[in-house]
JSON list of C-alpha atoms and ligand atoms in Angstrom, two decimals:
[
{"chain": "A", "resi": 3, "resn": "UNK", "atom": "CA", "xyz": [17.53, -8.25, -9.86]},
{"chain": "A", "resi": 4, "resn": "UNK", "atom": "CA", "xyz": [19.44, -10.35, -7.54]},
{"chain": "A", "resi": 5, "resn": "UNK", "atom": "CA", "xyz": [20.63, -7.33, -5.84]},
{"chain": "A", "resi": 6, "resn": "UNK", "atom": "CA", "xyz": [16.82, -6.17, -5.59]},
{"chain": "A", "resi": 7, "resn": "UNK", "atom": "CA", "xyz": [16.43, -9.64, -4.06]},
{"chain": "A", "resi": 8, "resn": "UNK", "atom": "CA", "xyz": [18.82, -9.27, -1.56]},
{"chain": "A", "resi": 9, "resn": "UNK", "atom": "CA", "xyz": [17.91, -5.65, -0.27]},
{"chain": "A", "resi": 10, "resn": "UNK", "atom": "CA", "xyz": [14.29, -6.83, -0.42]},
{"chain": "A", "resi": 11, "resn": "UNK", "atom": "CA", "xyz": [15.14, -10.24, 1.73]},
{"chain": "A", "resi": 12, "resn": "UNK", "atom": "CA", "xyz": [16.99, -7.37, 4.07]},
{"chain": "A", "resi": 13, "resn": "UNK", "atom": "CA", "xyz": [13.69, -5.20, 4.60]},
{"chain": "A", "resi": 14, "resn": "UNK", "atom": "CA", "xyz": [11.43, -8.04, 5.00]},
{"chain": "A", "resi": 15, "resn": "UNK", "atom": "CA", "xyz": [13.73, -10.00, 7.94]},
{"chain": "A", "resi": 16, "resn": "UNK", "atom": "CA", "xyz": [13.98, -6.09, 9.45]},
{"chain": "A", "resi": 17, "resn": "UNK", "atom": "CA", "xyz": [10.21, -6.16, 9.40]},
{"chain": "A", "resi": 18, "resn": "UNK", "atom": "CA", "xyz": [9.23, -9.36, 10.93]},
{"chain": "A", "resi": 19, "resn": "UNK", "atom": "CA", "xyz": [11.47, -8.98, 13.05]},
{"chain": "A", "resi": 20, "resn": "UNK", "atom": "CA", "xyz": [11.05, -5.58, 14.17]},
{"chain": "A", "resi": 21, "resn": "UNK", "atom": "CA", "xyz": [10.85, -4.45, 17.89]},
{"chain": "A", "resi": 22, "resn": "UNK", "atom": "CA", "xyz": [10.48, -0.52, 16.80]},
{"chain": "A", "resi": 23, "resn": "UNK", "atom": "CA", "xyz": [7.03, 0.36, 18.44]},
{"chain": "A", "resi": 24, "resn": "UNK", "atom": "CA", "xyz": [4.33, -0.70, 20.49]},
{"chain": "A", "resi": 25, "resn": "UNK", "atom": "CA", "xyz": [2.88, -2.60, 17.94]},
{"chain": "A", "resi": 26, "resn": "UNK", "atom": "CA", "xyz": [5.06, -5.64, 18.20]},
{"chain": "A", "resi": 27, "resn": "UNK", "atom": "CA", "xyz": [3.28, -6.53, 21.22]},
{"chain": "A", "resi": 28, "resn": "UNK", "atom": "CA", "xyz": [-0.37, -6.87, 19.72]},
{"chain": "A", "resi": 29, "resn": "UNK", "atom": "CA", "xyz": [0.97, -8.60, 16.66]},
{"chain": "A", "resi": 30, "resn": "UNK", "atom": "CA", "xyz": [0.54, -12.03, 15.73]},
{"chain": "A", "resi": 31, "resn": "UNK", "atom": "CA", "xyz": [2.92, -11.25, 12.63]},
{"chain": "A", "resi": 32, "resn": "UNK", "atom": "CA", "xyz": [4.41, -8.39, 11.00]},
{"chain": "A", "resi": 33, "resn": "UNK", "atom": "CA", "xyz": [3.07, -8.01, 7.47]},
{"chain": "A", "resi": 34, "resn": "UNK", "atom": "CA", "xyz": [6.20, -7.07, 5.07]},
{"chain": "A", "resi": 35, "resn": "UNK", "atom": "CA", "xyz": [5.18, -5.81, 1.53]},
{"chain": "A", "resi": 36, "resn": "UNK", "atom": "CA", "xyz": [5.15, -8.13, -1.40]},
{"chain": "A", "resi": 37, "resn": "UNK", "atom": "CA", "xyz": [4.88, -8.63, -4.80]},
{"chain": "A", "resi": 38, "resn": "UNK", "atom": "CA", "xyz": [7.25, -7.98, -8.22]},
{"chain": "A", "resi": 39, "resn": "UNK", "atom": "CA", "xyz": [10.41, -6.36, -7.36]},
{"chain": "A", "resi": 40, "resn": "UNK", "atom": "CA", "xyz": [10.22, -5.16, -10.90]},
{"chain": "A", "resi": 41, "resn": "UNK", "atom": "CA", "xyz": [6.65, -4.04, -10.56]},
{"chain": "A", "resi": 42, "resn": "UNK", "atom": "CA", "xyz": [6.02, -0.69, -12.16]},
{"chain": "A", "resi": 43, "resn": "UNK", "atom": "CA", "xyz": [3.17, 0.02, -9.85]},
{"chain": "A", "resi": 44, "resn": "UNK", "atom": "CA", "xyz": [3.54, -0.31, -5.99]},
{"chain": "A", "resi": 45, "resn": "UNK", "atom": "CA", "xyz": [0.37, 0.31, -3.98]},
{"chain": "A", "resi": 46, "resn": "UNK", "atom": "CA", "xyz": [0.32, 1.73, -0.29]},
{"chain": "A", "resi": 47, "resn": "UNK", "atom": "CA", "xyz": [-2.49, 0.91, 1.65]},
{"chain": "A", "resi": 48, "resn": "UNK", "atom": "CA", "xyz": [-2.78, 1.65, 5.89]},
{"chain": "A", "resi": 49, "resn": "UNK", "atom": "CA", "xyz": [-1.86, -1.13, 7.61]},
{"chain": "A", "resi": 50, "resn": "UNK", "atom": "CA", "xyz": [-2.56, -5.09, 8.45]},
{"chain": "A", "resi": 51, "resn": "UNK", "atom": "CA", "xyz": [-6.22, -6.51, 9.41]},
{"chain": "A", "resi": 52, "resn": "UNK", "atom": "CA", "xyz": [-6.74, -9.24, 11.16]},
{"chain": "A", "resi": 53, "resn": "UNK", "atom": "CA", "xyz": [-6.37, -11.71, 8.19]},
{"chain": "A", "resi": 54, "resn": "UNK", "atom": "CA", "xyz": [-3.16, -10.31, 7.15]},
{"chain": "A", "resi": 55, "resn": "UNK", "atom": "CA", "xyz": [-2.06, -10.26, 10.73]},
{"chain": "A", "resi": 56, "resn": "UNK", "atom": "CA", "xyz": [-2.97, -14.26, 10.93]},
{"chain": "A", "resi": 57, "resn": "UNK", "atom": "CA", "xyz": [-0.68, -14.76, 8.23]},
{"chain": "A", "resi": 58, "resn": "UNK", "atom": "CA", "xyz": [1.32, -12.46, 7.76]},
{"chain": "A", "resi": 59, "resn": "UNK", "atom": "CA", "xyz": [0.39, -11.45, 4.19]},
{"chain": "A", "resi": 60, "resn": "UNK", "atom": "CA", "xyz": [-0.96, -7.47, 2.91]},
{"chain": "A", "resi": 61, "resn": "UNK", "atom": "CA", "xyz": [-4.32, -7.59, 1.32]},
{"chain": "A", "resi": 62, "resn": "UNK", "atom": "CA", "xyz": [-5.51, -10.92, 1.81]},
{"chain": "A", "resi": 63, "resn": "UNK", "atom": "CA", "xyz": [-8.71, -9.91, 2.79]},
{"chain": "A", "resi": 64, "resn": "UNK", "atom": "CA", "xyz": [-11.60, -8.34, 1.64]},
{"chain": "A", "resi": 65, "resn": "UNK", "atom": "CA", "xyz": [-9.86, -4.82, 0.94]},
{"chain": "A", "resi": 66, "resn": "UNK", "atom": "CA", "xyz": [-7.06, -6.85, -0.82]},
{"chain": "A", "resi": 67, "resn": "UNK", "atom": "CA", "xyz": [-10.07, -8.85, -2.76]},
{"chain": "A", "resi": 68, "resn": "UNK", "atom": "CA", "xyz": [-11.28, -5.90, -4.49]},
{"chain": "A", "resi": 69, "resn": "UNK", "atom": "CA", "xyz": [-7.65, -4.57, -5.14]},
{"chain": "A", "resi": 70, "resn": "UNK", "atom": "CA", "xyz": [-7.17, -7.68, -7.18]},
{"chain": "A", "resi": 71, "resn": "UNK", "atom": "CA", "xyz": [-10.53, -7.67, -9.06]},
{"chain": "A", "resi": 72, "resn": "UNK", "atom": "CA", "xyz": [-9.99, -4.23, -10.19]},
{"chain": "A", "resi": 73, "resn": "UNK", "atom": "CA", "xyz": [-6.73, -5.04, -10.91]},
{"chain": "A", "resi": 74, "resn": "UNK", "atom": "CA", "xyz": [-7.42, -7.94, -13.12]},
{"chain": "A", "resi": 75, "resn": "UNK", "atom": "CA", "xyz": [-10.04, -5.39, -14.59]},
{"chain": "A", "resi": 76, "resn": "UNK", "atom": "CA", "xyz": [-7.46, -3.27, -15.44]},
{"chain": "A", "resi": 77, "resn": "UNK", "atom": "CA", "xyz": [-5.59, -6.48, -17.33]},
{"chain": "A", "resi": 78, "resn": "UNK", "atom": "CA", "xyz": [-2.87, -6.37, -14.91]},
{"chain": "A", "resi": 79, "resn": "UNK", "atom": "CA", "xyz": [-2.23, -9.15, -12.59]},
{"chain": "A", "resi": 80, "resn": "UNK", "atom": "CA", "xyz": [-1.52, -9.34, -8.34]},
{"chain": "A", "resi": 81, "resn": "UNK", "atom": "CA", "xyz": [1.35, -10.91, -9.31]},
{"chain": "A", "resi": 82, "resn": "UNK", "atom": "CA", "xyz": [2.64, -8.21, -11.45]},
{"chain": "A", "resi": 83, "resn": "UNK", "atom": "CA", "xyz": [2.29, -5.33, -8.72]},
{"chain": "A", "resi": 84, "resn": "UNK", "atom": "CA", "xyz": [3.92, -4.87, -5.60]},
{"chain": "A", "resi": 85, "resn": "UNK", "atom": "CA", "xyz": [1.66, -3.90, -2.72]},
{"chain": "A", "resi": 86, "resn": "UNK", "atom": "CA", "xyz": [2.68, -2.81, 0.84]},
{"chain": "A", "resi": 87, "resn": "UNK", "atom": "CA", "xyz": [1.18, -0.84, 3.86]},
{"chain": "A", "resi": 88, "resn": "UNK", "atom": "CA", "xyz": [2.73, 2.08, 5.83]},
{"chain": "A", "resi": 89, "resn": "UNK", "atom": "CA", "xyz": [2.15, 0.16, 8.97]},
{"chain": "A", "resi": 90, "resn": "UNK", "atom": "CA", "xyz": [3.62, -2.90, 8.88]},
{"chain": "A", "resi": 91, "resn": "UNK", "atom": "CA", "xyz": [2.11, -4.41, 12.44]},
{"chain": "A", "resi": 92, "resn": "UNK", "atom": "CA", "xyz": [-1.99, -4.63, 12.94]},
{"chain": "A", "resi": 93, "resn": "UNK", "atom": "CA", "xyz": [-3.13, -1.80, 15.13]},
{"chain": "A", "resi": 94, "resn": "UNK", "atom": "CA", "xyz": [-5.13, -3.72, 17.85]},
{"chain": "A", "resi": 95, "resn": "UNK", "atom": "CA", "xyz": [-9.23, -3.32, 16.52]},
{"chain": "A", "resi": 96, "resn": "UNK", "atom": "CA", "xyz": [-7.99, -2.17, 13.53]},
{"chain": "A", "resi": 97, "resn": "UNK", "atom": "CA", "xyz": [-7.69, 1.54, 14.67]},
{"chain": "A", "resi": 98, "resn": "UNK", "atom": "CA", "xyz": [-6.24, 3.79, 12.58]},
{"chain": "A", "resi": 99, "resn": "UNK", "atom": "CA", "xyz": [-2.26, 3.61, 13.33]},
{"chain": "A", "resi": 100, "resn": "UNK", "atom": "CA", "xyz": [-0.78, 6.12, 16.00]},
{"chain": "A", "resi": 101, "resn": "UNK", "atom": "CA", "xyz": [1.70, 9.32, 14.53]},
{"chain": "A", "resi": 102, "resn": "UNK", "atom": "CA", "xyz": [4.24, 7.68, 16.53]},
{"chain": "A", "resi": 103, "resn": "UNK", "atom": "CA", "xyz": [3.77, 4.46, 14.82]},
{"chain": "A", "resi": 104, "resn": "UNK", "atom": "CA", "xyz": [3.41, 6.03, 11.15]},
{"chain": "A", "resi": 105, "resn": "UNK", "atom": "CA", "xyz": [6.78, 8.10, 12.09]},
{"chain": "A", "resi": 106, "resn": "UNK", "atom": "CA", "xyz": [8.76, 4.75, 13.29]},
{"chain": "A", "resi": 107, "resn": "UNK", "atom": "CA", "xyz": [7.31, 2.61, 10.40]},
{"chain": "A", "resi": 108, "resn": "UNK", "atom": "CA", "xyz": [7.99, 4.78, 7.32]},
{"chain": "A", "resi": 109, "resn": "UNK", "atom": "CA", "xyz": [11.40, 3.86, 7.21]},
{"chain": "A", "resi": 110, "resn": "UNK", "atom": "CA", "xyz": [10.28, 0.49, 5.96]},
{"chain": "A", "resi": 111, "resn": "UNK", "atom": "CA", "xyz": [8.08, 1.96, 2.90]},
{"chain": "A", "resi": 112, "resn": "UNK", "atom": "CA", "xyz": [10.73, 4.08, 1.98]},
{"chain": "A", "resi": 113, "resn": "UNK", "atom": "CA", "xyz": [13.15, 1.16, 1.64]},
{"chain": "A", "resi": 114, "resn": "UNK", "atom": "CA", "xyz": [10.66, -0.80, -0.33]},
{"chain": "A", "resi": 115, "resn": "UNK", "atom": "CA", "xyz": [9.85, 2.39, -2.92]},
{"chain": "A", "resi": 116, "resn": "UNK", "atom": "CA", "xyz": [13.79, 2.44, -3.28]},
{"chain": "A", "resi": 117, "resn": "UNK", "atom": "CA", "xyz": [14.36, -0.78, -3.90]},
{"chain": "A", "resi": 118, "resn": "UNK", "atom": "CA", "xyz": [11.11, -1.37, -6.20]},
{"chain": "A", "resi": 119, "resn": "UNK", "atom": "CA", "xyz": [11.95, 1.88, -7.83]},
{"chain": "A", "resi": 120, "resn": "UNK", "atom": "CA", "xyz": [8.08, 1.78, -9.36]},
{"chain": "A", "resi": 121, "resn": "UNK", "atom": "CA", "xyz": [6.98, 4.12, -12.16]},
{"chain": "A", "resi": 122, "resn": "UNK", "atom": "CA", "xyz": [4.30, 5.46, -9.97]},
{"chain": "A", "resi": 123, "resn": "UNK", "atom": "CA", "xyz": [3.10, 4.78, -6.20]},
{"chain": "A", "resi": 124, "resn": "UNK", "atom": "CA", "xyz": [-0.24, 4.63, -5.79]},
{"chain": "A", "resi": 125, "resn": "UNK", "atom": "CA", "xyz": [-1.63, 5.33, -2.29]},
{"chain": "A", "resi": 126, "resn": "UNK", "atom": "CA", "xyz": [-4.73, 4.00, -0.75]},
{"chain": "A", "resi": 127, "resn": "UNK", "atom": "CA", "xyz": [-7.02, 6.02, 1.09]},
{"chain": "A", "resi": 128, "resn": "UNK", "atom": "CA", "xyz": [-6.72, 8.47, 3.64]},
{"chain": "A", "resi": 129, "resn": "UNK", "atom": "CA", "xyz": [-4.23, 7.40, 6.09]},
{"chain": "A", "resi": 130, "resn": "UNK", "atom": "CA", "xyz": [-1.63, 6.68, 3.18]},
{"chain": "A", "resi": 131, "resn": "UNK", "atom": "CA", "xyz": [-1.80, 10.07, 1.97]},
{"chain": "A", "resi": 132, "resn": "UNK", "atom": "CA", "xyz": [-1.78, 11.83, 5.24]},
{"chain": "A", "resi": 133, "resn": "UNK", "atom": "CA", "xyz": [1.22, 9.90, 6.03]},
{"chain": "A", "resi": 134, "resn": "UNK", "atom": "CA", "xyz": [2.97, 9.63, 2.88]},
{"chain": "A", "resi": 135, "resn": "UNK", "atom": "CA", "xyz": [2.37, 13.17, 1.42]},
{"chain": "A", "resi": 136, "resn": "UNK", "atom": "CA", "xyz": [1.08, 14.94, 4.74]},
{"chain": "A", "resi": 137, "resn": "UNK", "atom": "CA", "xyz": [-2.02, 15.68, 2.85]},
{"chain": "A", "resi": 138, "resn": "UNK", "atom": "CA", "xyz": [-5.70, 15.54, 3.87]},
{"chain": "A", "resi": 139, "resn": "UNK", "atom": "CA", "xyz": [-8.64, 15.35, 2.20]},
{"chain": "A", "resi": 140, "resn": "UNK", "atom": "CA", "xyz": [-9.19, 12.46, -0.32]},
{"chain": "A", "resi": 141, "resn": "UNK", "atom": "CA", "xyz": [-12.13, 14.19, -2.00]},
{"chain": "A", "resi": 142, "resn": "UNK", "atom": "CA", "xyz": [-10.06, 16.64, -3.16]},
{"chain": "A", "resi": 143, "resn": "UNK", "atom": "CA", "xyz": [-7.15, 14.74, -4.13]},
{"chain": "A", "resi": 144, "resn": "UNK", "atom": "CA", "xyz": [-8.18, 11.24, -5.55]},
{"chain": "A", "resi": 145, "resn": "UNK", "atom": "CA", "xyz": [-7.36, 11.03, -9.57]},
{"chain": "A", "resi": 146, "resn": "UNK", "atom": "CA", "xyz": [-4.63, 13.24, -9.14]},
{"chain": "A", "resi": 147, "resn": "UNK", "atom": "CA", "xyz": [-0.83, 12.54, -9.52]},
{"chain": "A", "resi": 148, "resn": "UNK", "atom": "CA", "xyz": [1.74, 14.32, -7.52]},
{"chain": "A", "resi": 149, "resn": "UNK", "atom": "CA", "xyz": [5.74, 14.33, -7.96]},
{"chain": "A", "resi": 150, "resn": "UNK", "atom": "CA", "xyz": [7.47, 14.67, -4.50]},
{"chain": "A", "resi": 151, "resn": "UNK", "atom": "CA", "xyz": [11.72, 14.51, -4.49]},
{"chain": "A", "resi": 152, "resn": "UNK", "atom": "CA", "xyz": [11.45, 12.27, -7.96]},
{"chain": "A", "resi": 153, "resn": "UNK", "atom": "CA", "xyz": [8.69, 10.20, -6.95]},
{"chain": "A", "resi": 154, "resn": "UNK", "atom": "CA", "xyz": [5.65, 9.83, -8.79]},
{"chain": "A", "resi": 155, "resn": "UNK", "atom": "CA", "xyz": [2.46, 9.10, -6.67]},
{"chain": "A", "resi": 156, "resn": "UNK", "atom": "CA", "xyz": [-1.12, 8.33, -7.74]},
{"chain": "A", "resi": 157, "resn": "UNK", "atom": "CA", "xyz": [-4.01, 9.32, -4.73]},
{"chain": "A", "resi": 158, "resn": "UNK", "atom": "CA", "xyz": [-7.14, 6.63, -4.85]},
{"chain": "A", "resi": 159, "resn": "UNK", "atom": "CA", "xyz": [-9.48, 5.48, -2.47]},
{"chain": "A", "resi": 160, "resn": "UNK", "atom": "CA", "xyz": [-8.65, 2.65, -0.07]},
{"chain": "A", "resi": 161, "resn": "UNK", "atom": "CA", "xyz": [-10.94, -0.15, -1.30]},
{"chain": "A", "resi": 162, "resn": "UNK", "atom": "CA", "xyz": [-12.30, -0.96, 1.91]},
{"chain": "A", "resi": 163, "resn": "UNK", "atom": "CA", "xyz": [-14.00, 2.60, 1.83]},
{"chain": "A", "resi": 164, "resn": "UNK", "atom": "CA", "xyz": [-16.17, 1.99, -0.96]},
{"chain": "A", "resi": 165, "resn": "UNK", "atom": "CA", "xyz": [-17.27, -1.62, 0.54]},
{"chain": "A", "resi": 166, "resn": "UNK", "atom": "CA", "xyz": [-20.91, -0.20, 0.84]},
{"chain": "A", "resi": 167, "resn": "UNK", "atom": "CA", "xyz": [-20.47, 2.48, -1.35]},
{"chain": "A", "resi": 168, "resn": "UNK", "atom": "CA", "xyz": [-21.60, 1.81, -4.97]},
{"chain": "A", "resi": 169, "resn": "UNK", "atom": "CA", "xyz": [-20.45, 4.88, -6.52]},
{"chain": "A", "resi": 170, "resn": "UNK", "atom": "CA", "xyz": [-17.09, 4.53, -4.78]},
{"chain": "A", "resi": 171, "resn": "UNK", "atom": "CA", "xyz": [-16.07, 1.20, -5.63]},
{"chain": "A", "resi": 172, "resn": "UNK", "atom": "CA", "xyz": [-17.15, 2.72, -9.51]},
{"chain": "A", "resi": 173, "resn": "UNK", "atom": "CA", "xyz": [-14.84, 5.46, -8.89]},
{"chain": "A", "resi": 174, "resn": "UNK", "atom": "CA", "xyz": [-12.12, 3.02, -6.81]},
{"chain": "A", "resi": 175, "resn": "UNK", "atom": "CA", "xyz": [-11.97, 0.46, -10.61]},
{"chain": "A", "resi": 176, "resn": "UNK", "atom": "CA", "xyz": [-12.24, 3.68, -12.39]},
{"chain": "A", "resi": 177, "resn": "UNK", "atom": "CA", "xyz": [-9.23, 5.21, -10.53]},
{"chain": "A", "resi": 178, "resn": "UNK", "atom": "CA", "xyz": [-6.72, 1.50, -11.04]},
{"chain": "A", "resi": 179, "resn": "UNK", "atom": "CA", "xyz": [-7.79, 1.44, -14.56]},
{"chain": "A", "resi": 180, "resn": "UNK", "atom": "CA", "xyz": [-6.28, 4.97, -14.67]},
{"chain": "A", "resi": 181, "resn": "UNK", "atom": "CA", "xyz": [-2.72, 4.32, -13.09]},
{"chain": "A", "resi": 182, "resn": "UNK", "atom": "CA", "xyz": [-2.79, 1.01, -14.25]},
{"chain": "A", "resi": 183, "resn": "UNK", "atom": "CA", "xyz": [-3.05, 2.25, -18.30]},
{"chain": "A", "resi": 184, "resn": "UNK", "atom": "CA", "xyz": [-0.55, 5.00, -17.26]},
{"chain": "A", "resi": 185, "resn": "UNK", "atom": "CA", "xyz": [2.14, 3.25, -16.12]},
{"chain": "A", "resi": 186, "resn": "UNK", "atom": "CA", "xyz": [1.72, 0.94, -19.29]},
{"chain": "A", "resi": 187, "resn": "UNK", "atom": "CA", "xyz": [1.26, 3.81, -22.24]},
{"chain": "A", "resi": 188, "resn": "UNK", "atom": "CA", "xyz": [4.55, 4.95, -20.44]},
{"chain": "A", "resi": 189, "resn": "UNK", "atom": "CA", "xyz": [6.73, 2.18, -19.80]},
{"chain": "B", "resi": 224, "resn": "URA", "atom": "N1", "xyz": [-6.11, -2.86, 4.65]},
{"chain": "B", "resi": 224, "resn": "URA", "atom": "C1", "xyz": [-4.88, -2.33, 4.50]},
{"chain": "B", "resi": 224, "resn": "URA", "atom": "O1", "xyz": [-4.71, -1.12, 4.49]},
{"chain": "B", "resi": 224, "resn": "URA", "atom": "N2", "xyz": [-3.86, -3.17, 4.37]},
{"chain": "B", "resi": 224, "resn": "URA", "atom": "C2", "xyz": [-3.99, -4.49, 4.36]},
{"chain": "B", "resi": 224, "resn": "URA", "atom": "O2", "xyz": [-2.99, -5.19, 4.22]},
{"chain": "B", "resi": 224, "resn": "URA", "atom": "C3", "xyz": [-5.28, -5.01, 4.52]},
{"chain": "B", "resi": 224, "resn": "URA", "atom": "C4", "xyz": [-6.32, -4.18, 4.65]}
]
């Protein structure tokens, strides 16, 4: 653990720091990932908003609101989880991140999966997949679990897609409750 602590501290100072893209000159701050180092479950969502970016904090908004209720739902605390975003830096009017700033920022999520070392990843929403597993179409791959070099990954919705979408935020609790009862039947 104190080793995880270390690498983790590394990562984070790397991020906040980090003068890798074009990003770093919109950004109030960077927004490293957080949570358990132990965590069995470590979410990926697409990048900062403007509340993260104020305080340089993922998920603090409303997105990260409804992660945590369906979370707690699921009987499983924030606290418990780790939760991180492919793009560490807001993307000025929250537009979708730029390949070149996916490509130059995945080196940070790929740190944090190895040092985590989660039972599953769970990605959020469209971007995250395309980036992650270079997959589109989130209708056709949400529920499902895929194992890429040794990693496990669970595909959901990003919770601020089903913000006005009834049957999507049904399907987004549904979805946690899922990974969330996996990981513990398994671990
Ligand atoms: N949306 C994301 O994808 N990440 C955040 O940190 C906040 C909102």
């Amino acid at each position: 653990m104190i080793n995880k602590v270390k690498l983790y501290n590394g990562v984070k100072i790397d991020v906040i720091n980090c003068p890798l893209c074009k990003l770093c000159h919109s950004r109030n701050n960077a927004v490293p990932g957080r949570g358990n180092l132990d965590a069995k479950i470590l979410f990926v969502g697409e990048a900062p908003g403007k509340n993260e970016d104020k305080l340089g904090l993922p998920f603090i908004g409303f997105a990260g609101k409804l992660l945590g209720e369906a979370l707690k739902k699921s009987g499983i605390e924030r606290d418990n989880v780790y939760i991180t975003n492919v793009v560490k830096c807001r993307p000025p009017n929250n537009r979708i991140p730029d390949k070149d700033e996916i490509d130059t920022c995945l080196q940070y999520l790929n740190k944090e999966i190895q040092i985590i070392s989660p039972a599953i990843v769970c990605i959020l929403g469209a971007t995250a997949l395309q980036s992650v597993l270079n997959l589109k179409n989130m209708g056709l791959y949400h529920g499902k679990t895929i194992t890429r070099n040794n990693i496990k990954y669970y595909i959901t919705y990003h919770p601020a897609a089903t913000i006005y979408n009834n049957d999507l935020k049904e399907l987004f609790f549904k979805e946690i409750n899922l990974v969330v009862n996996m990981v513990q039947e398994n671990c």
